Structure formats: C-alpha cells, structure tokens
C-alpha cells in the first residue's frame, strides 16, 4: 500500500529560535563522537543540568524500578535507598542554578527514572526524548544527531552558536543576528521531503509561501494570505504556487472571510484526497472525511499547525502581520532576501535517505541571507505609530494581564501578541504602557520590527548611535533607559541585567554629550516580575554609590498601577519599598 500523503507539520519542541543555540552548544564537546547509548544519556543529562530543558517531578523526580509497557526499562540502582536518592537529587537540581549539579548526579537520575517517549530506532525513555529535541534541528541541517552515527555540527549550526556562551553575560551583541541569519538560511532551503521525514509530498515550504503571497499581490493586489488559508497551504501537494494562489483567490471571492473553521476544513481535506476525481475546489467526500477525520483532526489542520507555521514564518523576519494578525504578508523591508529565496530555492531536490548530502546542502551558509548590523532597518516612525496605536486602543487591565502572562510564559489569545516571542513582547507592551501613561513622551523601542511596526526580536545591541538599550524615553532634558526582563532569576538580575543597564546609561550619556542634543539627565527603569529579590534594590544602590548611575527597579503590577497616576517620566524616579536596601541594625549603641 502506498504511504498516505500527510499535511505539512512542524515540530513544536523548539518554538523559540533563541533556545536552539543552547541545544547545539551542548553538542560541541561531543562533535565527531559516536552517538551510542552512553553518549545519548550524557547529552540529555547535560541539557537538563544546564536547565535548557526542565523535566517535572513526575518524570525526573520519580524513581521507577521497572517498566514494561511502551518499552522495557530496569533501573540501574535497585538498592533500598534508590527512591530517596532520586528524591534528594531531583530536589537539589530543582533548587540549583543552571550547571550547579554535577553531570554524574543527573546521569544517575536518568538511569533510574523514565519519560514515556518511545521513538523508532532509539531506546525508550530519555534517549527517545533526546531524539525529539534534536530531530527538527536535524531537518534544518544545524546538526546530525542520528543513533549510532558520529555527531556533527554544520557550518550554519556553528554560525548560530558563534555569538553564544553558556555564560549569559558573555553573549555577543550580534547574537540575535547570528541566530536569525542561521534560521533563515535553514528555513529557506527546508524541504518537506527530507531523509528525516516519511512523506510523499515534495514541497519547498517557505518558497511556496513566498511565491503564493507574491503572486496574489502581483496578480490581484491582495494584501497577503488570510491566516485561515494556511490550512490550504499545508495540505497542498506540490510547489505549484500559481494553482494554489488561484485556489485561494477563488475560494475567498466566493466565500468571503467569515466562514467557519469547519467549512474551510472540508475543503482543505479534499486537497489530501489523491483519489478525488473532482476539481480541488470542492469539499471532501463524506467517505473520505469519515475515514480520515480522526487521522487529520480539525484542530490540527485549522489551528495547531497553522499557528506553528506562522511562528516559523515570523522567525525568518521576512513575513509581516497585517489586519490585526489576520493576514500574513511579505515584509517589504527585506524584499531583497525574499527575491533571493524565490530565485534560488524554489526547486525541489531529491535526497531520499542520503543523510550526508542533505546535511552538507542544508548546513552551507548563503551569505545573501545573513542579517548584519549595517543593514538593520531603522523603521522608527512605523514602530512609534504602532506603539501609539496600541496605547490608544489598549486598556490598563489588558496591558497588566498581557505583561503578567508574558513573564509567566502563559499563552496570549491576542492574534498579534501570540506570535511575538516573550522577551520582545514585554518590551513592546512596556513601550505601549509608557506611551499610554504619557502621550507626549517620545518612546523609541529598539527591537527589530516588520514593515507594520510589529516586533520580531531584540535589537542587535550597542553600536554607533545606539546605547544598546531596549527602550529610550525622552522628555525635556531627560533621557530615560527602560529595560524590561522576563527573567525571574535573582542572580541573572544582579550579575547580568543591572551591570548591562549601567553600561547602557553610560553609553547614552556619552552619545548625548558628544552630539550636544540637550539631554543631560539620565536614569533607568528596570521592569521585572512581581516578587523581586531585595538583592536587586541593594545592587542598584551599590551601582549608584559607586558610579552615579541611577537604576530604579519596578515590579510589573506596581508599574502598571503607578503609570495610571504619572504626569512626567520623572515620576518613575522612585525607590519602591521592595527595592529599599536592607541595613544592619546598630545594636552597639543600644548597649
């Protein structure tokens, strides 16, 4: 029996490209090492030791002497104290900072606990978990992590981690550019038919999307593709973008944009029926739906996969959101890269099961797709307009809820915010809150954004004419640096965030002084999660006493409440109760 044609889908293990370097970096010391059982466990242990992936108590913290269901497992330690030792080591790891536990301690946990992953060709449990973590990175050509073969990191994979260090304080200013360049290089070449997938579809996915949007715009003047139409794209059987675009155009001309997901699903399902003798512009037959609706569930076709597709497209920085997040379109700021991908990567290549050739092809760097500081768009006016638009339409309740969701890494239901990565989403919302509080305040957000002003990612960092700050706010003679963070780590706040802010304030002072622009009063607002450690306030005081740089920590809830009362940016120049430094009591004078 011929294999069923499947809709395109993407692995959701690594939604955030900033996490990919963490995983690749773990492999550096294992490059050219044979991936046997022992090495697989050590690599997974190192991932967990560094807290790149954090399993739950029910998996990593629960001793399992025997398991014989999806696979067979027997714990390495059958002593009477094994369960207590697992409890102790899990609690120690849970309380520790990244990298504090030893590799041997985590290996012990993995050899005496299970996760119920079972992947073909891999031992069930933690080894199979390793496979799920790296398989999409295999597909993208960053690495080759295949059981019983030597571990390899490609040229493109090495570029991605070249600005990365396990010590966050040593991440290079151009780190985001390197990550985004490498991801775009990989996704531009990505084919659904590759050695790591079992699918009969031969599709160059990203070029298909770009070609379809371009054709609709050039032929019909359409503003991109309706997000619901992504269901048609993932079910399309080939690279024929003209037929796909004509299908989408005809469907929307006849049905408009208010049809239900159930209605669209039936048309998308017909595209998967290779036995259909009718035009693709019909609903799937009742017999096909009855046979396949459990295999290709409506939520998968209409929500889960399209949602992940948009996330992947946004990672490239070549796709914009329009119409309040209801349409995807070409980001015309990056038109040259779009044209290059269409010209160079629209033709499908046949690799069959040749892992080596696929790895070589995918891992090669195309410098035309690299982002650099010199060509970084300065679309400040568009970003300011978007911030002002959101400031006018957002309530304080909405902003507080979304900011709290962001730092807690809870999902957003907003059609735009849900596709903005959490760190830069908090920057965007913070800028909106400042503009809402002080409509006349000049708010310059330094994140990268599309041609609609919707954020993609962090700015590249300090450089000529830039202090490296997240947000610059200007009022009168004051230049205020605003630095939001989603991190909850006390040590990261104290050892990395505050010293970086100090440097940003010094850089802003130097730039303003050299340019003689009239700004001569500088301070910073550090915006973080509720429940800030008292150490943050104490470190801010030490920085002020030693350098004169003023940093004022604010918790999100307090910041939002206070923002509703301010009349000047100077009203944030306050030491809140939770940031007041502690002092030792002077007991000697009481004796």
XYZ file of C-alpha atoms in Angstrom:
591
model
C 0.000 0.000 0.000
C 1.348 3.432 -0.943
C 2.062 5.719 2.024
C -0.638 8.255 2.829
C 0.060 11.843 1.892
C 0.199 13.912 5.044
C -0.326 17.623 5.596
C 2.808 19.597 6.371
C 3.516 19.908 10.088
C 6.376 21.272 12.152
C 7.901 20.104 15.390
C 6.861 22.328 18.300
C 9.650 21.311 20.700
C 11.715 24.410 19.872
C 9.379 27.288 19.076
C 11.855 29.933 20.152
C 14.983 30.136 17.938
C 16.909 31.646 20.844
C 16.728 28.207 22.502
C 18.315 26.419 19.537
C 21.893 27.591 20.306
C 21.560 26.155 23.827
C 20.941 22.697 22.395
C 23.604 22.947 19.687
C 26.199 24.216 22.178
C 25.745 21.086 24.301
C 26.961 19.040 21.331
C 30.250 20.917 20.918
C 32.237 18.620 23.202
C 30.629 15.564 21.563
C 31.278 16.525 17.937
C 32.636 13.550 15.938
C 31.733 11.228 18.842
C 29.666 8.133 18.036
C 26.134 8.533 19.378
C 25.738 5.313 21.356
C 23.531 4.679 24.402
C 26.035 6.056 26.898
C 26.660 9.259 24.924
C 22.935 9.819 24.407
C 22.297 9.705 28.157
C 25.220 12.050 28.865
C 23.992 14.607 26.332
C 20.449 14.540 27.716
C 21.877 14.846 31.222
C 23.894 17.907 30.200
C 20.786 19.513 28.670
C 18.945 19.013 31.953
C 21.951 20.002 34.077
C 22.088 23.366 32.294
C 18.291 23.673 32.662
C 17.813 24.060 28.933
C 15.042 21.526 29.412
C 13.406 21.135 32.836
C 11.505 17.866 33.382
C 8.845 17.570 36.045
C 8.860 15.731 39.363
C 6.663 13.017 37.837
C 9.409 12.097 35.366
C 12.873 13.134 36.547
C 11.982 13.020 40.244
C 10.105 9.718 40.486
C 12.069 6.504 40.956
C 10.927 3.681 38.646
C 12.456 0.262 39.404
C 10.816 -1.489 36.422
C 8.676 -0.518 33.414
C 7.356 -2.849 30.701
C 4.687 -1.085 28.670
C 5.718 1.025 25.654
C 9.270 -0.233 26.165
C 11.280 -2.218 28.696
C 13.230 -0.440 31.423
C 15.062 -1.549 34.544
C 16.587 0.973 36.936
C 20.357 0.977 37.374
C 20.023 1.182 41.162
C 17.795 -1.356 42.929
C 19.067 -0.618 46.416
C 16.713 0.174 49.297
C 17.784 3.835 49.257
C 17.359 4.394 45.499
C 13.992 6.142 45.780
C 15.254 8.513 48.482
C 18.366 9.282 46.451
C 16.252 10.168 43.404
C 14.104 12.465 45.580
C 17.190 14.124 47.055
C 18.981 14.685 43.733
C 15.851 15.963 41.998
C 15.201 18.465 44.797
C 18.858 19.527 44.708
C 18.682 20.067 40.934
C 15.332 21.864 41.176
C 16.696 24.363 43.715
C 20.010 24.878 41.937
C 21.040 27.373 39.304
C 21.963 26.194 35.811
C 25.065 23.994 35.801
C 25.458 23.695 39.575
C 24.686 19.974 39.806
C 27.275 17.521 38.539
C 26.805 15.561 35.323
C 27.068 12.281 37.275
C 24.157 13.319 39.510
C 21.873 13.964 36.534
C 23.015 10.765 34.789
C 22.034 8.881 37.951
C 18.551 10.412 37.763
C 18.147 9.467 34.093
C 19.237 5.887 34.763
C 16.620 5.476 37.487
C 13.603 7.365 36.121
C 11.661 7.374 32.871
C 9.786 9.572 30.472
C 7.335 7.631 28.344
C 8.779 8.637 24.988
C 9.375 5.798 22.547
C 10.914 6.662 19.171
C 11.784 4.167 16.449
C 15.482 3.277 16.460
C 16.044 4.709 19.940
C 15.779 3.205 23.396
C 12.553 4.216 25.099
C 12.666 6.913 27.756
C 15.266 9.656 27.975
C 17.119 8.602 24.824
C 13.909 8.943 22.825
C 13.393 12.355 24.439
C 16.795 13.364 23.076
C 15.662 12.347 19.601
C 12.566 14.580 19.793
C 14.713 17.519 20.921
C 17.131 17.263 18.010
C 15.109 15.843 15.138
C 13.857 19.193 13.824
C 17.400 20.562 14.161
C 18.451 17.589 12.011
C 15.821 18.583 9.449
C 17.078 22.163 9.442
C 20.632 20.947 8.899
C 22.115 22.542 12.011
C 23.314 19.195 13.330
C 23.339 15.499 12.595
C 22.193 13.629 15.680
C 21.475 10.103 14.471
C 21.766 6.976 16.594
C 24.992 5.007 16.025
C 26.484 7.721 13.794
C 29.023 10.409 14.634
C 27.555 13.658 15.915
C 28.103 16.566 13.511
C 27.515 20.323 13.681
C 27.177 22.052 10.312
C 28.743 25.307 9.164
C 25.368 27.001 9.642
C 24.956 25.430 13.080
C 28.368 26.737 14.112
C 27.458 30.200 12.862
C 24.367 30.121 15.067
C 26.384 29.445 18.223
C 29.372 31.636 17.338
C 27.914 34.513 19.350
C 26.768 32.309 22.188
C 28.235 31.341 25.526
C 26.791 29.235 28.309
C 27.543 32.240 30.487
C 24.744 34.647 29.565
C 26.938 37.600 30.456
C 29.200 36.761 27.517
C 26.580 36.673 24.758
C 27.819 38.893 21.936
C 25.799 41.968 20.917
C 25.154 40.465 17.453
C 23.860 37.179 18.902
C 20.302 37.702 17.628
C 21.560 38.491 14.125
C 23.544 35.254 14.066
C 20.581 33.197 15.279
C 18.170 34.786 12.814
C 20.642 34.510 9.929
C 21.170 30.826 10.577
C 17.465 30.116 10.952
C 16.657 31.936 7.705
C 19.445 30.044 5.902
C 17.941 26.768 7.074
C 14.252 27.524 6.562
C 14.816 28.959 3.072
C 16.210 25.579 1.947
C 13.927 23.395 4.030
C 12.064 20.683 2.133
C 9.187 18.628 3.467
C 10.686 15.644 1.639
C 13.923 15.069 3.519
C 15.661 11.996 4.988
C 14.184 12.621 8.436
C 10.535 12.579 7.310
C 8.281 9.947 5.817
C 6.082 11.977 3.497
C 5.233 11.662 -0.179
C 4.856 15.439 -0.624
C 7.675 17.244 -2.443
C 7.371 20.802 -1.221
C 9.861 23.629 -0.605
C 7.665 25.113 2.065
C 8.970 28.648 2.599
C 9.460 29.424 -1.120
C 5.938 28.063 -1.736
C 4.519 30.519 0.812
C 6.539 33.464 -0.536
C 5.661 32.682 -4.158
C 1.959 32.338 -3.327
C 1.778 35.651 -1.468
C 3.745 37.414 -4.217
C 1.507 36.005 -6.971
C -1.671 37.084 -5.169
C -0.274 40.578 -4.691
C 1.085 40.944 -8.247
C -1.988 39.437 -9.937
C -4.880 40.557 -7.763
C -3.437 43.205 -5.442
C -4.278 41.036 -2.432
C -2.767 42.067 0.943
C -1.192 38.732 1.801
C -2.842 35.473 2.803
C -5.655 35.114 5.318
C -4.365 33.064 8.249
C -7.200 30.560 7.796
C -5.865 29.856 4.284
C -2.676 28.386 5.739
C -4.759 25.220 6.093
C -4.841 25.038 2.289
C -1.083 25.607 2.050
C -0.189 22.799 4.462
C -2.424 20.390 2.516
C -1.155 21.424 -0.927
C 0.615 18.524 -2.713
C 3.423 20.276 -4.621
C 5.297 23.514 -5.429
C 2.694 24.769 -7.946
C 2.138 28.136 -6.293
C 0.101 29.548 -9.192
C -2.600 26.889 -8.840
C -2.510 27.287 -5.062
C -2.849 31.069 -5.282
C -5.699 30.783 -7.785
C -7.431 28.283 -5.493
C -7.137 30.649 -2.515
C -8.308 33.630 -4.577
C -11.344 31.804 -5.962
C -12.260 30.400 -2.551
C -12.232 33.821 -0.896
C -14.001 35.524 -3.790
C -16.877 33.069 -3.465
C -16.911 32.659 0.315
C -15.510 35.842 1.832
C -13.609 35.833 5.116
C -16.271 34.847 7.631
C -16.599 31.113 7.017
C -16.209 28.761 9.971
C -13.208 26.520 10.528
C -15.465 23.513 9.942
C -16.383 24.838 6.491
C -12.760 25.518 5.478
C -11.607 22.179 6.922
C -13.761 20.197 4.488
C -12.168 21.953 1.505
C -8.666 21.527 2.927
C -9.291 17.823 3.481
C -10.224 17.367 -0.171
C -6.722 18.542 -1.096
C -5.383 15.479 0.750
C -7.580 13.059 -1.205
C -5.445 11.835 -4.106
C -8.339 9.681 -5.314
C -10.677 12.631 -5.796
C -11.594 12.976 -9.477
C -13.295 16.299 -8.894
C -11.792 19.754 -9.035
C -9.892 20.558 -5.834
C -12.406 23.348 -5.350
C -14.957 21.064 -3.707
C -15.499 19.699 -0.232
C -14.017 16.359 0.729
C -16.345 13.427 0.237
C -18.257 12.097 3.213
C -16.452 8.766 2.907
C -13.006 10.436 2.946
C -13.945 12.543 5.969
C -15.339 9.521 7.801
C -12.159 7.559 7.150
C -9.599 10.317 7.825
C -11.052 12.923 10.193
C -9.530 11.145 13.199
C -6.163 10.915 11.460
C -6.188 14.566 10.345
C -8.110 16.230 13.143
C -9.764 19.576 12.568
C -7.827 21.233 15.399
C -4.541 20.080 13.851
C -5.434 21.290 10.341
C -7.185 24.526 11.286
C -5.398 25.673 14.430
C -2.351 23.843 15.731
C -0.292 23.553 12.527
C -1.247 26.972 11.056
C -0.351 28.539 14.396
C 3.075 26.873 14.333
C 3.564 27.790 10.662
C 3.048 31.480 11.449
C 5.548 31.244 14.311
C 8.145 29.712 11.991
C 7.459 32.287 9.273
C 7.868 35.117 11.765
C 11.217 33.703 12.865
C 12.558 34.386 9.367
C 11.744 38.130 9.702
C 10.551 38.057 6.079
C 6.828 37.825 6.866
C 4.649 40.615 8.288
C 1.383 40.506 10.191
C -1.439 42.660 8.851
C -5.063 43.284 9.669
C -4.667 42.804 13.415
C -2.890 39.483 12.909
C -5.491 38.070 10.489
C -3.224 38.192 7.407
C 0.390 37.265 6.693
C 2.236 39.240 4.033
C 5.728 39.887 2.706
C 7.880 42.129 4.885
C 8.963 44.568 2.193
C 11.857 45.813 4.311
C 13.561 42.510 3.430
C 12.478 42.370 -0.224
C 15.976 41.535 -1.493
C 16.152 38.411 0.681
C 12.634 37.411 -0.391
C 13.615 37.713 -4.056
C 16.805 35.730 -3.465
C 14.943 32.832 -1.834
C 12.365 32.725 -4.620
C 15.101 32.673 -7.259
C 17.448 30.188 -5.584
C 15.356 27.773 -3.514
C 12.031 27.197 -5.279
C 13.166 23.979 -6.994
C 12.856 20.708 -5.099
C 15.881 18.435 -4.661
C 15.788 14.675 -4.182
C 17.799 13.370 -1.230
C 15.906 10.132 -0.487
C 17.647 8.665 2.582
C 21.018 10.340 1.958
C 21.642 11.988 5.334
C 25.157 13.057 4.375
C 24.266 15.020 1.226
C 21.267 16.576 2.929
C 23.435 17.666 5.870
C 26.001 19.224 3.515
C 23.358 21.045 1.467
C 21.393 22.358 4.430
C 24.440 23.267 6.500
C 26.101 25.532 3.949
C 25.796 29.273 4.614
C 24.283 31.527 1.961
C 25.691 34.939 2.889
C 22.901 36.690 0.965
C 20.526 35.545 3.705
C 22.592 36.770 6.640
C 21.435 39.747 8.673
C 24.007 42.316 9.766
C 24.065 45.403 11.962
C 24.877 47.596 8.966
C 21.670 46.734 7.086
C 19.405 46.632 10.142
C 16.245 48.617 9.284
C 15.658 51.829 11.207
C 11.872 51.917 10.772
C 11.478 54.072 13.868
C 8.451 56.024 12.629
C 6.476 52.856 11.855
C 7.290 51.407 15.279
C 6.267 54.641 17.007
C 2.962 54.660 15.113
C 2.233 51.082 16.163
C 3.047 51.855 19.812
C 0.786 54.909 19.720
C -1.996 52.900 18.064
C -1.864 50.223 20.770
C -1.601 52.824 23.542
C -4.861 54.326 22.340
C -6.724 51.032 21.995
C -5.400 49.040 24.993
C -6.899 49.233 28.468
C -4.735 49.157 31.583
C -6.359 45.869 32.543
C -5.377 44.375 29.186
C -1.775 45.588 29.477
C -1.372 44.271 33.014
C -2.844 40.899 32.089
C -0.689 40.509 28.980
C 2.501 41.624 30.737
C 1.891 39.134 33.539
C 1.109 36.405 31.008
C 4.345 37.224 29.230
C 6.636 36.929 32.246
C 4.856 33.751 33.362
C 5.187 32.424 29.781
C 1.448 31.861 29.577
C -0.121 31.959 26.138
C -1.840 35.044 24.787
C -5.165 34.943 22.974
C -4.347 38.151 21.107
C -3.847 37.481 17.380
C -0.712 39.644 17.268
C 0.900 39.163 20.675
C 0.737 35.358 20.459
C 3.304 35.455 17.635
C 5.785 37.737 19.411
C 8.444 35.980 21.463
C 8.101 36.688 25.202
C 11.193 38.887 25.833
C 10.458 41.282 22.978
C 6.710 41.074 23.656
C 7.365 42.512 27.119
C 9.436 45.296 25.542
C 6.567 46.125 23.190
C 3.947 46.123 25.956
C 6.202 48.223 28.201
C 6.610 50.803 25.440
C 2.834 50.830 24.921
C 2.253 51.326 28.663
C 4.674 54.264 28.784
C 3.008 55.898 25.792
C -0.442 55.352 27.287
C 0.675 56.887 30.585
C 2.423 59.844 28.943
C 1.033 60.500 25.439
C 3.536 63.307 24.750
C 6.532 61.195 25.786
C 8.878 60.274 22.947
C 9.213 56.487 23.172
C 11.791 54.779 20.965
C 11.679 50.976 21.071
C 14.850 49.411 19.710
C 13.530 45.972 18.799
C 13.512 44.793 15.192
C 10.073 45.063 13.611
C 8.319 44.323 10.344
C 7.027 46.945 7.933
C 3.899 47.267 10.090
C 5.890 48.047 13.258
C 5.136 44.685 14.902
C 8.193 43.326 16.763
C 10.295 40.414 15.581
C 13.177 40.317 18.064
C 15.654 42.272 20.159
C 17.849 44.921 18.609
C 21.422 43.841 17.938
C 22.898 45.803 20.835
C 25.147 48.759 21.425
C 26.834 50.372 18.464
C 27.262 53.648 16.687
C 24.389 55.901 17.722
C 22.859 53.275 20.000
C 23.305 52.675 23.717
C 22.091 49.089 23.376
C 19.008 49.778 25.490
C 15.635 48.123 24.970
C 13.622 51.353 25.127
C 14.696 55.009 25.137
C 12.250 57.587 26.515
C 12.772 61.341 26.138
C 11.152 64.241 27.971
C 12.591 67.741 28.318
C 16.266 67.303 29.149
C 15.759 63.733 30.414
C 16.850 60.588 28.590
C 15.494 57.516 30.380
C 16.588 53.953 29.659
C 13.772 51.416 30.155
C 14.817 47.775 30.473
C 12.094 45.102 30.848
C 13.043 41.481 31.560
C 11.107 38.216 31.727
C 13.857 36.562 33.755
C 12.942 35.533 37.295
C 16.498 34.681 38.309
C 17.926 36.754 41.153
C 21.483 36.004 40.064
C 20.749 36.952 36.446
C 19.204 40.252 37.558
C 22.111 41.129 39.836
C 25.050 39.737 37.865
C 23.933 40.453 34.300
C 20.914 42.736 33.945
C 21.949 45.576 36.263
C 25.587 45.788 35.065
C 24.297 45.841 31.468
C 21.858 48.637 32.294
C 24.691 50.592 33.916
C 26.651 50.276 30.659
C 23.622 51.395 28.630
C 23.209 54.526 30.758
C 26.905 55.370 30.382
C 26.609 54.842 26.616
C 23.521 57.068 26.412
C 25.291 59.763 28.414
C 28.327 59.644 26.119
C 26.209 59.730 22.960
C 24.058 62.628 24.166
C 27.067 64.594 25.394
C 29.010 64.118 22.165
C 26.053 65.074 19.990
C 25.131 68.042 22.237
C 21.437 67.234 21.805
C 20.333 68.875 25.058
C 19.794 65.717 27.102
C 21.779 65.934 30.331
C 19.754 63.994 32.896
C 19.834 60.197 32.746
C 18.353 57.356 34.748
C 16.952 53.885 34.125
C 13.772 51.972 34.902
C 14.293 48.236 35.417
C 10.969 46.452 34.923
C 10.674 42.869 36.152
C 8.399 40.177 37.503
C 6.498 40.668 40.752
C 8.389 39.413 43.796
C 11.767 40.984 43.011
C 14.600 39.897 45.259
C 15.753 42.539 47.725
C 19.237 41.942 46.298
C 18.182 43.815 43.150
C 17.492 47.013 45.065
C 20.718 46.646 47.004
C 22.751 46.138 43.825
C 21.073 49.174 42.251
C 22.116 51.223 45.302
C 25.701 49.953 45.078
C 25.839 50.947 41.411
C 24.568 54.443 42.218
C 27.016 54.890 45.099
C 29.995 53.708 43.044
C 29.192 55.192 39.613
C 26.368 57.700 39.968
C 24.150 55.690 37.601
C 20.545 55.655 38.828
C 18.563 52.431 38.287
C 15.035 52.163 39.677
C 13.588 48.623 39.912
C 9.840 48.229 39.346
C 7.566 45.211 39.606
C 5.026 44.894 36.789
C 1.849 45.191 38.882
C 3.204 48.215 40.712
C 4.447 49.755 37.457
C 1.030 49.481 35.788
C -0.800 50.873 38.821
C 1.647 53.763 39.198
C 1.579 54.506 35.454
C -2.080 55.489 35.743
C -1.119 58.410 38.020
C 2.079 59.817 36.478
C 2.383 63.201 34.784
C 6.086 63.001 33.919
C 8.696 60.328 33.211
C 10.420 61.689 36.309
C 7.603 60.173 38.393
C 9.240 56.752 37.906
C 12.349 58.012 39.688
C 11.330 56.355 42.921
C 12.745 53.660 45.180
C 9.841 51.323 45.882
C 9.508 49.542 49.221
C 10.584 46.196 47.737
C 13.769 47.825 46.377
C 14.856 49.628 49.565
C 18.264 48.241 50.621
C 18.437 46.444 53.932
C 20.652 47.756 56.718
C 22.200 46.015 59.660
C 20.775 47.205 62.996
C 23.071 49.385 65.064
C 22.855 47.294 68.230
C 26.092 48.623 69.708
C 24.503 51.982 70.519
C 21.764 50.205 72.496
C 24.198 48.683 74.990
